[in-house]
Short mmCIF file of C-alpha atoms in Angstrom, two decimals:
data_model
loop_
_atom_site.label_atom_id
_atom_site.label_comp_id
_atom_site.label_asym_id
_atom_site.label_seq_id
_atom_site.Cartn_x
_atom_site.Cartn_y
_atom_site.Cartn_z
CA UNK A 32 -15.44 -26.36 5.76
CA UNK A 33 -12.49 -25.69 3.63
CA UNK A 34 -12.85 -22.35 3.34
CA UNK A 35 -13.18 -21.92 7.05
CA UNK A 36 -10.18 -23.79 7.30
CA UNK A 37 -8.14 -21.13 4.82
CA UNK A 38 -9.72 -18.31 6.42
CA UNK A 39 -8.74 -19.29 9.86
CA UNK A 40 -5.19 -19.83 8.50
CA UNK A 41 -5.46 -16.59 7.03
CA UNK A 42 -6.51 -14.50 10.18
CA UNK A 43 -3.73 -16.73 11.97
CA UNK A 44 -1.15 -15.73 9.64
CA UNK A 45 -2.24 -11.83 9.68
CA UNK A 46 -2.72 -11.88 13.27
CA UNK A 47 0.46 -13.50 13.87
CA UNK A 48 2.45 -10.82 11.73
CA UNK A 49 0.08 -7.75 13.88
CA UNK A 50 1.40 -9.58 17.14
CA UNK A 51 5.01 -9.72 15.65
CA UNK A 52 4.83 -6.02 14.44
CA UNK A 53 3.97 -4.40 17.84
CA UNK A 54 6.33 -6.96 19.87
CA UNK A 55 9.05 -5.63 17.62
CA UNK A 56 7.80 -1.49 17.52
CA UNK A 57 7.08 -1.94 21.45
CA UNK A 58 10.10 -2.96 22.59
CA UNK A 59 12.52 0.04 23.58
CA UNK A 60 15.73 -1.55 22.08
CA UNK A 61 14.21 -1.04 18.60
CA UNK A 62 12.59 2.51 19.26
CA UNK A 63 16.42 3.62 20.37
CA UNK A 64 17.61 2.30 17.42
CA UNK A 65 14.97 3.92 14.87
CA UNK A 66 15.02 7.50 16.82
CA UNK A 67 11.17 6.78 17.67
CA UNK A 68 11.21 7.53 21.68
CA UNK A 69 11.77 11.04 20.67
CA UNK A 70 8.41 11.05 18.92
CA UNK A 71 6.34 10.10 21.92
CA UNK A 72 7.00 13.27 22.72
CA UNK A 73 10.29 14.56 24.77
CA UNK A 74 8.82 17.99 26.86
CA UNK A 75 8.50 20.91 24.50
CA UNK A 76 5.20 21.94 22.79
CA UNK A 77 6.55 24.60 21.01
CA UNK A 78 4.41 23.69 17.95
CA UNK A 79 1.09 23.38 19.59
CA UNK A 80 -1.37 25.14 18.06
CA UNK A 81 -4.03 22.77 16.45
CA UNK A 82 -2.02 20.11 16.01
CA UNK A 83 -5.54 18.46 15.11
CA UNK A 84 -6.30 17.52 11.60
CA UNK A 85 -9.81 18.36 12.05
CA UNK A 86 -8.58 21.34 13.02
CA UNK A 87 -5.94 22.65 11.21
CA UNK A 88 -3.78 22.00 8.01
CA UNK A 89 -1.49 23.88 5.99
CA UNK A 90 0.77 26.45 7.98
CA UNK A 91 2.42 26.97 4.61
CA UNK A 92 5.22 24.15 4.38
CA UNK A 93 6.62 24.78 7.83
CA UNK A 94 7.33 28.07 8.91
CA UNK A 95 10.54 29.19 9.07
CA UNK A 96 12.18 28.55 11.85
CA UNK A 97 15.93 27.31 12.77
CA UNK A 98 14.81 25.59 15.51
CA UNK A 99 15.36 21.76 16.25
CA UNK A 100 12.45 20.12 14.89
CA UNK A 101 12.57 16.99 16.77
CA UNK A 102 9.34 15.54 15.76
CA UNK A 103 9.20 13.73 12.73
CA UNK A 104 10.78 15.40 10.16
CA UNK A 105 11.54 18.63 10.92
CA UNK A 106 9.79 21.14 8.74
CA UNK A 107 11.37 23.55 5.83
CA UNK A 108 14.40 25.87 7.68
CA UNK A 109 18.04 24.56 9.73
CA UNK A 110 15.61 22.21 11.68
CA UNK A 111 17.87 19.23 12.75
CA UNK A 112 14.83 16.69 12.33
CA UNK A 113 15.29 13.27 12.44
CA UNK A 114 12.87 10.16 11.82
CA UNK A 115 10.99 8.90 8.73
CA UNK A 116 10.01 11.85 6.76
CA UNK A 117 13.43 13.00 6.26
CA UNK A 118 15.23 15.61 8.12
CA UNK A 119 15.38 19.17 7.35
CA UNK A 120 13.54 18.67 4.15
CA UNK A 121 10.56 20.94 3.24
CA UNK A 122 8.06 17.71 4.54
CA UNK A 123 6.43 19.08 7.42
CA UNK A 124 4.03 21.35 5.98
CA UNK A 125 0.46 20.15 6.53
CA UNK A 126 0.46 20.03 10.21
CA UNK A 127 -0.34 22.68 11.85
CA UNK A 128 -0.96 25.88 11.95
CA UNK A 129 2.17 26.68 14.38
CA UNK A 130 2.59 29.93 15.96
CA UNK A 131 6.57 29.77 16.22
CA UNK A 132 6.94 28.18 12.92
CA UNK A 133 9.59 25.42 13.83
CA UNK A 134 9.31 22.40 13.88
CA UNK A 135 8.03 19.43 13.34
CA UNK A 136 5.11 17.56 11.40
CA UNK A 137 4.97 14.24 9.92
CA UNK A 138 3.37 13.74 7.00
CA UNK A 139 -0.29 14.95 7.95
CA UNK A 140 -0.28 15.99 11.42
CA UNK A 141 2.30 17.33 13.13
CA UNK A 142 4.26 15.89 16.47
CA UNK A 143 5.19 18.33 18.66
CA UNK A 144 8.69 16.90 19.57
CA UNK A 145 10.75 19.23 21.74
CA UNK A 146 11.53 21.76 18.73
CA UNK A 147 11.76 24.99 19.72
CA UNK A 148 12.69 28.20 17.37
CA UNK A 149 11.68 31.29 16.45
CA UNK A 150 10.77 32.58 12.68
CA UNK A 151 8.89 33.68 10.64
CA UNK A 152 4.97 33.10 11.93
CA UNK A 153 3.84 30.25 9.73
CA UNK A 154 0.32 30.79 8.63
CA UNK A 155 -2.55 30.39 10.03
CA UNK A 156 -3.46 27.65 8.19
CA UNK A 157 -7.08 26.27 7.04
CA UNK A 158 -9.78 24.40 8.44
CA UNK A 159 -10.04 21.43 6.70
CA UNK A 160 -13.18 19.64 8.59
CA UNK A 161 -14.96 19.64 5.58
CA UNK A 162 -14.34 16.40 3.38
CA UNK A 163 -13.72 15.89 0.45
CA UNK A 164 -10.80 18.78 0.93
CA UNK A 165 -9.04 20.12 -2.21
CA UNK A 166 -5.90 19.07 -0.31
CA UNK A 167 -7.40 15.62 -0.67
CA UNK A 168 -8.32 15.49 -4.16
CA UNK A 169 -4.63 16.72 -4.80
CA UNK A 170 -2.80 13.97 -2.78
CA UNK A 171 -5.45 11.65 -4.24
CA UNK A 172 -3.82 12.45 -7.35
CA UNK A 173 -0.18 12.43 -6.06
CA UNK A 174 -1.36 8.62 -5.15
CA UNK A 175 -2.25 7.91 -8.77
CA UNK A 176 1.06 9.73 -9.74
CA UNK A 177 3.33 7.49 -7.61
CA UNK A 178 1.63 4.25 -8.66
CA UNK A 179 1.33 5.02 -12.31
CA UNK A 180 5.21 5.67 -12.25
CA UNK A 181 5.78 2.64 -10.47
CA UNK A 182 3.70 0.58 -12.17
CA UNK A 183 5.19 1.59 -15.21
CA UNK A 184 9.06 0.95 -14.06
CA UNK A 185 7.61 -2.68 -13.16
CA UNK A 186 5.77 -3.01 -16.43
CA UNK A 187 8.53 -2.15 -18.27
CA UNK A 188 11.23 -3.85 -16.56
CA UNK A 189 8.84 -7.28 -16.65
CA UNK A 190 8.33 -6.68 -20.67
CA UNK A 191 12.09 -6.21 -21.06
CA UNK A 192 12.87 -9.24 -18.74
CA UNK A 193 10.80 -11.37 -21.22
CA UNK A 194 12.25 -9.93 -24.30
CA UNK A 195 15.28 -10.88 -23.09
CA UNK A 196 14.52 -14.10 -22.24
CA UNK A 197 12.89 -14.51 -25.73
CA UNK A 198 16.15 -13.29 -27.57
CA UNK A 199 18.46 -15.67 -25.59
CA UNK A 200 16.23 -18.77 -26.40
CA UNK A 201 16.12 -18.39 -30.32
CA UNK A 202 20.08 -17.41 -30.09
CA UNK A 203 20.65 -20.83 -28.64
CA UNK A 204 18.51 -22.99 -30.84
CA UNK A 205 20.01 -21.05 -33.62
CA UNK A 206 23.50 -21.85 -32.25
CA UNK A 207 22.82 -25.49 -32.14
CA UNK A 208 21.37 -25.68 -35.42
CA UNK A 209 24.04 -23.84 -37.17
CA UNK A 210 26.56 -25.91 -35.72
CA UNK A 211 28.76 -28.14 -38.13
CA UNK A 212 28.04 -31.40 -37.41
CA UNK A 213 31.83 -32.37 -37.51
CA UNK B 286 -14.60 -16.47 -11.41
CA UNK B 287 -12.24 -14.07 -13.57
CA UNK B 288 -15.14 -11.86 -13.45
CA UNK B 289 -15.69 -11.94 -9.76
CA UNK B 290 -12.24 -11.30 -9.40
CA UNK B 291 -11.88 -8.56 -11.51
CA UNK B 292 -14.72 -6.71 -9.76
CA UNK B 293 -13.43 -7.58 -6.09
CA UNK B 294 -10.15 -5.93 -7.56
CA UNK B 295 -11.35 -3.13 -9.07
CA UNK B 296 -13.25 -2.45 -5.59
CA UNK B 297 -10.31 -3.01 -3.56
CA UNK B 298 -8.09 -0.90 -5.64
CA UNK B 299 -11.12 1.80 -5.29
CA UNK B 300 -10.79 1.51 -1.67
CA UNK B 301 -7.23 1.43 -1.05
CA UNK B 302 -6.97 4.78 -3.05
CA UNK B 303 -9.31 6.32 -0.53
CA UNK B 304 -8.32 4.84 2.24
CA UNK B 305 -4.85 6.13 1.17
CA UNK B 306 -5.96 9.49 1.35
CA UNK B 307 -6.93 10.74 4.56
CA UNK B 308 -7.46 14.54 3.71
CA UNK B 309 -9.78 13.03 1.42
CA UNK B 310 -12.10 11.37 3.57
CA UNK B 311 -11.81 12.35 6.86
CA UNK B 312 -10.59 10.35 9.89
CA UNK B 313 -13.37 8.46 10.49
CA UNK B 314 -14.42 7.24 7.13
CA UNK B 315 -10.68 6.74 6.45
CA UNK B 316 -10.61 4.34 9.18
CA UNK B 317 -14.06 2.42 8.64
CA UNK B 318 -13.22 1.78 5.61
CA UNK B 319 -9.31 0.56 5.71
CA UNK B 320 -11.66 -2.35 7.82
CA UNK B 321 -13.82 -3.25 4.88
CA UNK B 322 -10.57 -3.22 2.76
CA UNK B 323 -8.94 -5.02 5.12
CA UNK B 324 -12.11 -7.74 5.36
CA UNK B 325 -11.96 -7.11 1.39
CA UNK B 326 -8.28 -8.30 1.09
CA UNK B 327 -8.88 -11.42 3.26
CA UNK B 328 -11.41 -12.37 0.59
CA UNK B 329 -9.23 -11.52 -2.08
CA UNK B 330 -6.43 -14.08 -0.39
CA UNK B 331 -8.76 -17.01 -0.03
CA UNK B 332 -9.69 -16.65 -3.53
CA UNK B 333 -6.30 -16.54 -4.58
CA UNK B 334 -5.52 -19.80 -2.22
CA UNK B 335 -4.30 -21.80 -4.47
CA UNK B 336 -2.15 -20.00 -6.31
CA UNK B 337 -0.25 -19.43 -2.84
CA UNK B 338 0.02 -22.86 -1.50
CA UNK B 339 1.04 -23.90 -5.42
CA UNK B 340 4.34 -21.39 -5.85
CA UNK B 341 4.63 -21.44 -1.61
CA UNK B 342 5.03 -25.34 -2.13
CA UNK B 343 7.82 -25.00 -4.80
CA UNK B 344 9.41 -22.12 -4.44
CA UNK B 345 12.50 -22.59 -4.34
CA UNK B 346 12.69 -24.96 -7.07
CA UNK B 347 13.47 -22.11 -9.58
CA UNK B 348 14.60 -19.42 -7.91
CA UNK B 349 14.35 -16.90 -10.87
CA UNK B 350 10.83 -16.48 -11.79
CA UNK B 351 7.80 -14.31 -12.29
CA UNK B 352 5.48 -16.26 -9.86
CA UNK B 353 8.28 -16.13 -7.46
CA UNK B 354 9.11 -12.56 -7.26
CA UNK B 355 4.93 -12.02 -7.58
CA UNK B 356 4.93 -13.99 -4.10
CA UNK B 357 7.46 -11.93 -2.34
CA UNK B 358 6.43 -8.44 -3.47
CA UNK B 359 2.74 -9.85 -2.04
CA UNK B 360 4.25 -11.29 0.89
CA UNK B 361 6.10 -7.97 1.81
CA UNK B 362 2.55 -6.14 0.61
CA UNK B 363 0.72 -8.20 3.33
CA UNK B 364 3.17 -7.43 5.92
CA UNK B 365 3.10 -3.69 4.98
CA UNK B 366 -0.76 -3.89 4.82
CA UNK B 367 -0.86 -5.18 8.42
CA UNK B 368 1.43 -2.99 9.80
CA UNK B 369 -1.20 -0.38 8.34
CA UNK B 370 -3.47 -1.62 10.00
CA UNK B 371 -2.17 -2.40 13.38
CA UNK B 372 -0.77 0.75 13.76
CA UNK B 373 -3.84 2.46 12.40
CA UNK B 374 -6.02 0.42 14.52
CA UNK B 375 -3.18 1.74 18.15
CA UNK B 376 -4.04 5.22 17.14
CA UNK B 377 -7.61 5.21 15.94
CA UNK B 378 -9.48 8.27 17.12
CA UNK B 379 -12.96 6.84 15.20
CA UNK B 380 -13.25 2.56 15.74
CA UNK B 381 -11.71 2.42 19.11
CA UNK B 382 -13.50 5.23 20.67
CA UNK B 383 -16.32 3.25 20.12
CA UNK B 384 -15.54 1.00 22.06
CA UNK B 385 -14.60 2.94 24.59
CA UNK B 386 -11.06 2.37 23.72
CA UNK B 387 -9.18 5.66 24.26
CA UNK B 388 -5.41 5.31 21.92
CA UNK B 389 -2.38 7.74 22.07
CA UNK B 390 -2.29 9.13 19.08
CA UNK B 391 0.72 10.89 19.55
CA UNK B 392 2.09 7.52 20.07
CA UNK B 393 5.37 5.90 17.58
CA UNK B 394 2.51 3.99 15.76
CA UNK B 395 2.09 7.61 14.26
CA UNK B 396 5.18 7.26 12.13
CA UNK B 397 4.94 3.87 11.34
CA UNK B 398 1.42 4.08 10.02
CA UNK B 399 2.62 6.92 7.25
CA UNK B 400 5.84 4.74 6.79
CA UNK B 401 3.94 1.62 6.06
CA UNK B 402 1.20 3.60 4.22
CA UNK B 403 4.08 4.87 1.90
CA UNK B 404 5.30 1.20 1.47
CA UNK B 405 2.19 -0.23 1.17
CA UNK B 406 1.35 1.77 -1.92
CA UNK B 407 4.78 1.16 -3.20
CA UNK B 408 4.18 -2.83 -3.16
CA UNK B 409 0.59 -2.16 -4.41
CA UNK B 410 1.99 -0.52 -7.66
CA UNK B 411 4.57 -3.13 -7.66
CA UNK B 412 1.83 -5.92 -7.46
CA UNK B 413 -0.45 -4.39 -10.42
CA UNK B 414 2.43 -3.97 -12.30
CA UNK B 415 3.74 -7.15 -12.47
CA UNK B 416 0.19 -8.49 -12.96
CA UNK B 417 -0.24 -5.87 -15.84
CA UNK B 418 -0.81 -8.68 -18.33
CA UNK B 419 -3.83 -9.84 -16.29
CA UNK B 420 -5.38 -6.34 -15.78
CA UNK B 421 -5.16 -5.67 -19.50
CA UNK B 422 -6.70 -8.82 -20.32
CA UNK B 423 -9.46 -8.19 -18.24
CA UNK B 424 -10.45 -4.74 -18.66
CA UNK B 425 -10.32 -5.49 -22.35
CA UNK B 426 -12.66 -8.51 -21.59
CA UNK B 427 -15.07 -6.69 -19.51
CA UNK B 428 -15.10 -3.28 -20.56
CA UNK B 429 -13.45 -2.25 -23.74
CA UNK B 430 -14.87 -5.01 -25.63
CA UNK B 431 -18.31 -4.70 -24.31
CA UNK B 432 -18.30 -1.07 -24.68
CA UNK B 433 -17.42 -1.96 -28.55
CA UNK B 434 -19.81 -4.39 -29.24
CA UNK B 435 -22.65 -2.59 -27.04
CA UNK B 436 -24.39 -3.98 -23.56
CA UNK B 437 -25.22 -7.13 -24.88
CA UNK B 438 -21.95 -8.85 -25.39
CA UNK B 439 -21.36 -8.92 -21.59
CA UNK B 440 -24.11 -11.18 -20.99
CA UNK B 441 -22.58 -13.12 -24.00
CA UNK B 442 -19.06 -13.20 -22.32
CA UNK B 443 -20.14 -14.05 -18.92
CA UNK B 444 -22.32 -17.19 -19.77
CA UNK B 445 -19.22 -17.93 -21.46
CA UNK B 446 -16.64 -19.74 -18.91
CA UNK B 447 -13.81 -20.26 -20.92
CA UNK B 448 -11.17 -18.02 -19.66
CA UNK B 449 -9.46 -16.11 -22.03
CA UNK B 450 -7.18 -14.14 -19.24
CA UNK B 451 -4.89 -16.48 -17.56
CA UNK B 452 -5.55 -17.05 -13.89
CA UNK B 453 -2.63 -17.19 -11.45
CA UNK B 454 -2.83 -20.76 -10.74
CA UNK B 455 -2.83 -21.47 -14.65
CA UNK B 456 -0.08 -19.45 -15.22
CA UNK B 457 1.46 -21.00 -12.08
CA UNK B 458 0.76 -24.63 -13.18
CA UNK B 459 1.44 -24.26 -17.53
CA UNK B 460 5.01 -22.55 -16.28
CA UNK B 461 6.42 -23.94 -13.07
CA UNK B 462 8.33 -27.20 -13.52
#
C-alpha cells in the first residue's frame, strides 16, 4: 500500500513537470522568445534531400554554403543560424545529405528552416539504416568522454571541498588549544 | 538492498548510455527503450524514497551541504529527464505510431529533446560524480573484491547484510543535524 502510495506520488510529480514542460514550450510567447517558431519550419526547403535519419547522415559537416541557415544551427560556412546548437558553428553536419549545402541541421537530423545558399555540393552522405552504425559507436564514446570529464571536475571539486573542510576544522581546535589561557 | 541497488544502477546507467545514442540504436529501439529507462528510473526513485522525503524535509536547515546540492542536481536531472521524455514521446516516429498516433517531428520538441538530452547527461555525470564515494565502494564490494578472492566470496558477501557502503539515508541521517 505504501509503495503504491509513493509511486502514485511519483507519476504525479513527473506527470505534473511533463504537463508544465509543454504548457511552457507550447505557448507562443516563449517560442518568440527562444527563436523556436522559426524551427517549425518558415517556407524554404532548400535542404531537403533525406532529411531522414534512416535515410541519410553525414553530408560532410555541412556543406559549404553562405546561405542563412535558419534551422537549428546553421551548418559550417557564413550561415546566420540561430537556436540551440549554436550559430554558424561547424554543428550541423550529420543531417543530411543536402544538395545546396546550406543550411541547417540540428544535432542528428537536420530542419530545413528557410536557409537558402549555394556552395559547394555537400556529399552525398551515407546510409546509416543499419544499427549499430560506426557513427554510433563513436558518439557512444563522445558520451563516455563528456561524462568521464564531468564526473571527474565533480569528483575532484567534492574531494577538495572536504579537504578543505578537514583543514579548517583541525586549524580551529588547534587555535583554541594553543590559546593562552590569560 | 545495496546490492539490488547497485545492479538497478549499473542497468540504468547501461541504458541511459544507449538510449543516449541514437545512431547507435536506431529510432525505434532508442525510443522503446528510453520507456524501460524511464519505468527503470521510477523504480530507482521509490527505492531511494526516503532519502528524498529525509533532506526534502530539512533542507533548508543547512544550506551548505553535500545531501543538499545531491538533491538539486537530481531534482534538475528529473526535470531534464522528463523533458526527454515528453518531448521524445511529441515526436516519436516508433511508440506513437503504434498507436496510431501520427507526431510532427519537425515540430520545436525537436530541439528541445537534443537540448535536454545534452543536459540530461550533464546532470547524470554530475549525479555519479558526487556519489563517486558510493560507486567506488560498491564496485569494490561486488566486483573487485570478488574477482580477488574468486566466485565464492560473493555468495559470502551477499548473505552478509551489514553494509559496508553507506546508503543515502545513512549518510543523510549520521550527517544532517
Amino acid at each position: 500500500m505504501k509503495t503504491i502510495l509513493r509511486l502514485s506520488i511519483i507519476l504525479l510529480v513527473m506527470i505534473l513537470i511533463g504537463v508544465g514542460i509543454v504548457a511552457l514550450f507550447e505557448n507562443p510567447t516563449v517560442q518568440n522568445r527562444l527563436g523556436l517558431e522559426a524551427a517549425s519550419g518558415r517556407g524554404g526547403r532548400a535542404a531537403e534531400a533525406g532529411t531522414d535519419l534512416f535515410e541519410w547522415q553525414g553530408a560532410e559537416p555541412g556543406g559549404r554554403g553562405n546561405g542563412q541557415g535558419r534551422g537549428f544551427g546553421a551548418a559550417q560556412g557564413e550561415g546566420r543560424g540561430f537556436g540551440w546548437r549554436g550559430g554558424p558553428g561547424e554543428e550541423g553536419g550529420l543531417g543530411q545529405g543536402t544538395e545546396r549545402g546550406e543550411g541547417d541541421g540540428s544535432d542528428y537530423e537536420a530542419e530545413p528552416g528557410d536557409g537558402r545558399g549555394f556552395g559547394r555540393r555537400a556529399g552525398g552522405g551515407e546510409r546509416i539504416d543499419e544499427f549499430p552504425s560506426s557513427e554510433g559507436w563513436l558518439g557512444l564514446v563522445g558520451i563516455l568522454l563528456r561524462l568521464a570529464i564531468v564526473m571527474a571536475v565533480v569528483v575532484a571539486l567534492v574531494k577538495f571541498g572536504r579537504w578543505i573542510g578537514r583543514k579548517l576544522k583541525p586549524n580551529g581546535r588547534i587555535k583554541a588549544e594553543n590559546a593562552s589561557p590569560s | 538492498m545495496t546490492l539490488k541497488n547497485f545492479l538497478l544502477d549499473l542497468l540504468l546507467f547501461v541504458a541511459a548510455l544507449i538510449a543516449f545514442e541514437p545512431r547507435l540504436s536506431g529510432i525505434p529501439i532508442h525510443e522503446w527503450l528510453s520507456l524501460a529507462l524511464g519505468i527503470t528510473l521510477t523504480v530507482h526513485l521509490l527505492w531511494h524514497w526516503d532519502w528524498m522525503l529525509n533532506v526534502g524535509k530539512r533542507y533548508f536547515k543547512r544550506l551548505f551541504h553535500l545531501s543538499r546540492l545531491k538533491f538539486v542536481v537530481d531534482l534538475l536531472f528529473l526535470i531534464a529527464f522528463v523533458t526527454v521524455m515528453v518531448s521524445g514521446l511529441l515526436i516519436s516516429r516508433s511508440i506513437l505510431p503504434l498507436f496510431g498516433i501520427h507526431t510532427d517531428h519537425r515540430s520545436i520538441w525537436r530541439p528541445i529533446h537534443s537540448l535536454s538530452a545534452d543536459w540530461s547527461l550533464l546532470f547524470l555525470a554530475i549525479h555519479l560524480g558526487l556519489n563517486w564515494d558510493w560507486i567506488v565502494c560498491t564496485l569494490k564490494r561486488y566486483v573487485w573484491t570478488p574477482l580477488r578472492q574468486g566466485l565464492s566470496g560473493l555468495s559470502l558477501r551477499i548473505k552478509d547484510n551489514t553494509d559496508v557502503c553507506p546508503q543515502p539515508l545513512e549518510e543523510t541521517s549520521r550527517r544532517l543535524p
